[in-house]
mmCIF file with all atom_site columns, C-alpha atoms in Angstrom:
data_model
loop_
_atom_site.group_PDB
_atom_site.id
_atom_site.type_symbol
_atom_site.label_atom_id
_atom_site.label_alt_id
_atom_site.label_comp_id
_atom_site.label_asym_id
_atom_site.label_entity_id
_atom_site.label_seq_id
_atom_site.pdbx_PDB_ins_code
_atom_site.Cartn_x
_atom_site.Cartn_y
_atom_site.Cartn_z
_atom_site.occupancy
_atom_site.B_iso_or_equiv
_atom_site.pdbx_formal_charge
_atom_site.auth_seq_id
_atom_site.auth_comp_id
_atom_site.auth_asym_id
_atom_site.auth_atom_id
_atom_site.pdbx_PDB_model_num
ATOM 1  C CA . UNK A 1 1  ? -6.792  -12.473 8.788   1.00 54.00 ? 1  UNK A CA 1
ATOM 2  C CA . UNK A 1 2  ? -3.751  -13.096 6.619   1.00 58.00 ? 2  UNK A CA 1
ATOM 3  C CA . UNK A 1 3  ? -4.133  -12.331 2.959   1.00 59.00 ? 3  UNK A CA 1
ATOM 4  C CA . UNK A 1 4  ? -2.427  -14.452 0.324   1.00 80.00 ? 4  UNK A CA 1
ATOM 5  C CA . UNK A 1 5  ? -0.328  -12.253 -1.944  1.00 88.00 ? 5  UNK A CA 1
ATOM 6  C CA . UNK A 1 6  ? -2.135  -8.946  -1.299  1.00 94.00 ? 6  UNK A CA 1
ATOM 7  C CA . UNK A 1 7  ? -1.830  -6.308  -4.019  1.00 94.00 ? 7  UNK A CA 1
ATOM 8  C CA . UNK A 1 8  ? 0.444   -3.324  -3.661  1.00 96.00 ? 8  UNK A CA 1
ATOM 9  C CA . UNK A 1 9  ? -1.750  -0.247  -3.043  1.00 96.00 ? 9  UNK A CA 1
ATOM 10 C CA . UNK A 1 10 ? -0.635  1.182   -6.387  1.00 97.00 ? 10 UNK A CA 1
ATOM 11 C CA . UNK A 1 11 ? -1.953  -1.880  -8.203  1.00 97.00 ? 11 UNK A CA 1
ATOM 12 C CA . UNK A 1 12 ? -5.184  -1.559  -6.221  1.00 97.00 ? 12 UNK A CA 1
ATOM 13 C CA . UNK A 1 13 ? -5.584  2.070   -7.329  1.00 98.00 ? 13 UNK A CA 1
ATOM 14 C CA . UNK A 1 14 ? -4.891  1.134   -10.962 1.00 97.00 ? 14 UNK A CA 1
ATOM 15 C CA . UNK A 1 15 ? -7.235  -1.869  -11.036 1.00 97.00 ? 15 UNK A CA 1
ATOM 16 C CA . UNK A 1 16 ? -10.123 -0.476  -8.978  1.00 97.00 ? 16 UNK A CA 1
ATOM 17 C CA . UNK A 1 17 ? -10.138 3.192   -9.965  1.00 97.00 ? 17 UNK A CA 1
ATOM 18 C CA . UNK A 1 18 ? -8.016  4.136   -12.970 1.00 98.00 ? 18 UNK A CA 1
ATOM 19 C CA . UNK A 1 19 ? -8.681  1.335   -15.448 1.00 97.00 ? 19 UNK A CA 1
ATOM 20 C CA . UNK A 1 20 ? -12.437 0.809   -14.872 1.00 97.00 ? 20 UNK A CA 1
ATOM 21 C CA . UNK A 1 21 ? -13.201 4.537   -14.949 1.00 97.00 ? 21 UNK A CA 1
ATOM 22 C CA . UNK A 1 22 ? -10.674 5.407   -17.681 1.00 97.00 ? 22 UNK A CA 1
ATOM 23 C CA . UNK A 1 23 ? -8.908  7.938   -15.453 1.00 98.00 ? 23 UNK A CA 1
ATOM 24 C CA . UNK A 1 24 ? -5.359  8.886   -16.401 1.00 98.00 ? 24 UNK A CA 1
ATOM 25 C CA . UNK A 1 25 ? -2.588  8.866   -13.847 1.00 97.00 ? 25 UNK A CA 1
ATOM 26 C CA . UNK A 1 26 ? -1.904  12.523  -14.690 1.00 98.00 ? 26 UNK A CA 1
ATOM 27 C CA . UNK A 1 27 ? -5.514  13.428  -13.907 1.00 98.00 ? 27 UNK A CA 1
ATOM 28 C CA . UNK A 1 28 ? -5.359  11.554  -10.608 1.00 98.00 ? 28 UNK A CA 1
ATOM 29 C CA . UNK A 1 29 ? -2.006  13.152  -9.725  1.00 98.00 ? 29 UNK A CA 1
ATOM 30 C CA . UNK A 1 30 ? -3.490  16.584  -10.407 1.00 98.00 ? 30 UNK A CA 1
ATOM 31 C CA . UNK A 1 31 ? -6.503  15.872  -8.210  1.00 98.00 ? 31 UNK A CA 1
ATOM 32 C CA . UNK A 1 32 ? -4.234  14.520  -5.460  1.00 98.00 ? 32 UNK A CA 1
ATOM 33 C CA . UNK A 1 33 ? -2.024  17.614  -5.639  1.00 98.00 ? 33 UNK A CA 1
ATOM 34 C CA . UNK A 1 34 ? 1.137   15.568  -6.268  1.00 98.00 ? 34 UNK A CA 1
ATOM 35 C CA . UNK A 1 35 ? 3.508   15.372  -9.195  1.00 98.00 ? 35 UNK A CA 1
ATOM 36 C CA . UNK A 1 36 ? 2.848   12.740  -11.848 1.00 98.00 ? 36 UNK A CA 1
ATOM 37 C CA . UNK A 1 37 ? 6.226   11.166  -11.023 1.00 97.00 ? 37 UNK A CA 1
ATOM 38 C CA . UNK A 1 38 ? 5.261   10.787  -7.352  1.00 97.00 ? 38 UNK A CA 1
ATOM 39 C CA . UNK A 1 39 ? 2.037   9.020   -8.261  1.00 98.00 ? 39 UNK A CA 1
ATOM 40 C CA . UNK A 1 40 ? 3.809   6.951   -10.910 1.00 98.00 ? 40 UNK A CA 1
ATOM 41 C CA . UNK A 1 41 ? 6.165   5.532   -8.260  1.00 97.00 ? 41 UNK A CA 1
ATOM 42 C CA . UNK A 1 42 ? 3.159   4.494   -6.171  1.00 98.00 ? 42 UNK A CA 1
ATOM 43 C CA . UNK A 1 43 ? 1.315   2.988   -9.137  1.00 98.00 ? 43 UNK A CA 1
ATOM 44 C CA . UNK A 1 44 ? 4.429   1.003   -10.148 1.00 97.00 ? 44 UNK A CA 1
ATOM 45 C CA . UNK A 1 45 ? 4.897   -0.301  -6.604  1.00 95.00 ? 45 UNK A CA 1
ATOM 46 C CA . UNK A 1 46 ? 8.192   1.552   -6.178  1.00 96.00 ? 46 UNK A CA 1
ATOM 47 C CA . UNK A 1 47 ? 6.831   3.700   -3.322  1.00 96.00 ? 47 UNK A CA 1
ATOM 48 C CA . UNK A 1 48 ? 4.352   2.945   -0.604  1.00 96.00 ? 48 UNK A CA 1
ATOM 49 C CA . UNK A 1 49 ? 1.365   4.821   0.739   1.00 97.00 ? 49 UNK A CA 1
ATOM 50 C CA . UNK A 1 50 ? 2.443   7.331   3.381   1.00 97.00 ? 50 UNK A CA 1
ATOM 51 C CA . UNK A 1 51 ? 0.000   8.786   5.917   1.00 98.00 ? 51 UNK A CA 1
ATOM 52 C CA . UNK A 1 52 ? -0.003  11.985  3.822   1.00 98.00 ? 52 UNK A CA 1
ATOM 53 C CA . UNK A 1 53 ? -0.826  10.068  0.639   1.00 98.00 ? 53 UNK A CA 1
ATOM 54 C CA . UNK A 1 54 ? -3.491  8.102   2.519   1.00 98.00 ? 54 UNK A CA 1
ATOM 55 C CA . UNK A 1 55 ? -5.204  11.382  3.440   1.00 98.00 ? 55 UNK A CA 1
ATOM 56 C CA . UNK A 1 56 ? -5.007  12.583  -0.161  1.00 98.00 ? 56 UNK A CA 1
ATOM 57 C CA . UNK A 1 57 ? -6.346  9.296   -1.575  1.00 98.00 ? 57 UNK A CA 1
ATOM 58 C CA . UNK A 1 58 ? -9.146  9.314   0.967   1.00 98.00 ? 58 UNK A CA 1
ATOM 59 C CA . UNK A 1 59 ? -10.282 12.770  -0.110  1.00 98.00 ? 59 UNK A CA 1
ATOM 60 C CA . UNK A 1 60 ? -9.995  12.081  -3.848  1.00 98.00 ? 60 UNK A CA 1
ATOM 61 C CA . UNK A 1 61 ? -11.035 8.421   -4.194  1.00 97.00 ? 61 UNK A CA 1
ATOM 62 C CA . UNK A 1 62 ? -12.945 7.757   -0.994  1.00 93.00 ? 62 UNK A CA 1
ATOM 63 C CA . UNK A 1 63 ? -12.319 5.072   1.636   1.00 95.00 ? 63 UNK A CA 1
ATOM 64 C CA . UNK A 1 64 ? -10.804 6.047   4.947   1.00 98.00 ? 64 UNK A CA 1
ATOM 65 C CA . UNK A 1 65 ? -7.152  6.986   5.347   1.00 98.00 ? 65 UNK A CA 1
ATOM 66 C CA . UNK A 1 66 ? -6.890  4.023   7.704   1.00 98.00 ? 66 UNK A CA 1
ATOM 67 C CA . UNK A 1 67 ? -8.046  1.646   4.968   1.00 97.00 ? 67 UNK A CA 1
ATOM 68 C CA . UNK A 1 68 ? -5.366  2.948   2.589   1.00 97.00 ? 68 UNK A CA 1
ATOM 69 C CA . UNK A 1 69 ? -2.717  2.440   5.264   1.00 98.00 ? 69 UNK A CA 1
ATOM 70 C CA . UNK A 1 70 ? -4.123  -1.027  6.025   1.00 97.00 ? 70 UNK A CA 1
ATOM 71 C CA . UNK A 1 71 ? -3.691  -2.038  2.373   1.00 96.00 ? 71 UNK A CA 1
ATOM 72 C CA . UNK A 1 72 ? -0.070  -0.867  2.568   1.00 97.00 ? 72 UNK A CA 1
ATOM 73 C CA . UNK A 1 73 ? 0.490   -2.673  5.887   1.00 97.00 ? 73 UNK A CA 1
ATOM 74 C CA . UNK A 1 74 ? -0.943  -5.947  4.557   1.00 96.00 ? 74 UNK A CA 1
ATOM 75 C CA . UNK A 1 75 ? 1.323   -5.730  1.526   1.00 97.00 ? 75 UNK A CA 1
ATOM 76 C CA . UNK A 1 76 ? 4.423   -4.829  3.568   1.00 97.00 ? 76 UNK A CA 1
ATOM 77 C CA . UNK A 1 77 ? 3.804   -7.629  6.070   1.00 96.00 ? 77 UNK A CA 1
ATOM 78 C CA . UNK A 1 78 ? 3.308   -10.167 3.276   1.00 96.00 ? 78 UNK A CA 1
ATOM 79 C CA . UNK A 1 79 ? 6.587   -9.098  1.648   1.00 96.00 ? 79 UNK A CA 1
ATOM 80 C CA . UNK A 1 80 ? 8.420   -9.298  4.990   1.00 96.00 ? 80 UNK A CA 1
ATOM 81 C CA . UNK A 1 81 ? 7.015   -12.761 5.732   1.00 95.00 ? 81 UNK A CA 1
ATOM 82 C CA . UNK A 1 82 ? 8.228   -13.969 2.370   1.00 95.00 ? 82 UNK A CA 1
ATOM 83 C CA . UNK A 1 83 ? 11.695  -12.431 2.483   1.00 96.00 ? 83 UNK A CA 1
ATOM 84 C CA . UNK A 1 84 ? 12.829  -12.183 6.107   1.00 95.00 ? 84 UNK A CA 1
ATOM 85 C CA . UNK A 1 85 ? 14.821  -15.024 7.628   1.00 95.00 ? 85 UNK A CA 1
ATOM 86 C CA . UNK A 1 86 ? 13.871  -15.363 11.309  1.00 94.00 ? 86 UNK A CA 1
ATOM 87 C CA . UNK A 1 87 ? 15.953  -18.479 12.033  1.00 95.00 ? 87 UNK A CA 1
ATOM 88 C CA . UNK A 1 88 ? 18.238  -16.613 14.456  1.00 96.00 ? 88 UNK A CA 1
ATOM 89 C CA . UNK A 1 89 ? 15.384  -14.820 16.239  1.00 94.00 ? 89 UNK A CA 1
ATOM 90 C CA . UNK A 1 90 ? 14.401  -16.329 19.602  1.00 94.00 ? 90 UNK A CA 1
ATOM 91 C CA . UNK A 1 91 ? 11.575  -15.393 21.973  1.00 92.00 ? 91 UNK A CA 1
ATOM 92 C CA . UNK A 1 92 ? 12.440  -14.173 25.450  1.00 93.00 ? 92 UNK A CA 1
ATOM 93 C CA . UNK A 1 93 ? 11.754  -16.488 28.354  1.00 90.00 ? 93 UNK A CA 1
ATOM 94 C CA . UNK A 1 94 ? 9.940   -14.211 30.798  1.00 91.00 ? 94 UNK A CA 1
ATOM 95 C CA . UNK A 1 95 ? 9.634   -16.941 33.463  1.00 87.00 ? 95 UNK A CA 1
ATOM 96 C CA . UNK A 1 96 ? 13.424  -17.239 33.783  1.00 73.00 ? 96 UNK A CA 1
ATOM 97 C CA . UNK A 1 97 ? 13.870  -13.584 34.793  1.00 61.00 ? 97 UNK A CA 1
#
């Protein structure tokens, strides 16, 4: 199922966990075992969720690591669909081989 304008995982973390529960980004960074600047890049959408970060988020916030990576994948695919020009890309004709 294609999502229309999915949120960056950092925005998801901010809107679902930090803001409603009044958790600071420094507190979350400490619990995740990462530097505040590392988490800040994720929260600002400047960095994505790596498999390592997905494992950390899963342990600290819940959800499965796979769900964190799925949020990142949905976002990345949406961005690619909206920015990549595929006009010169052609499918292979397997019957002609």
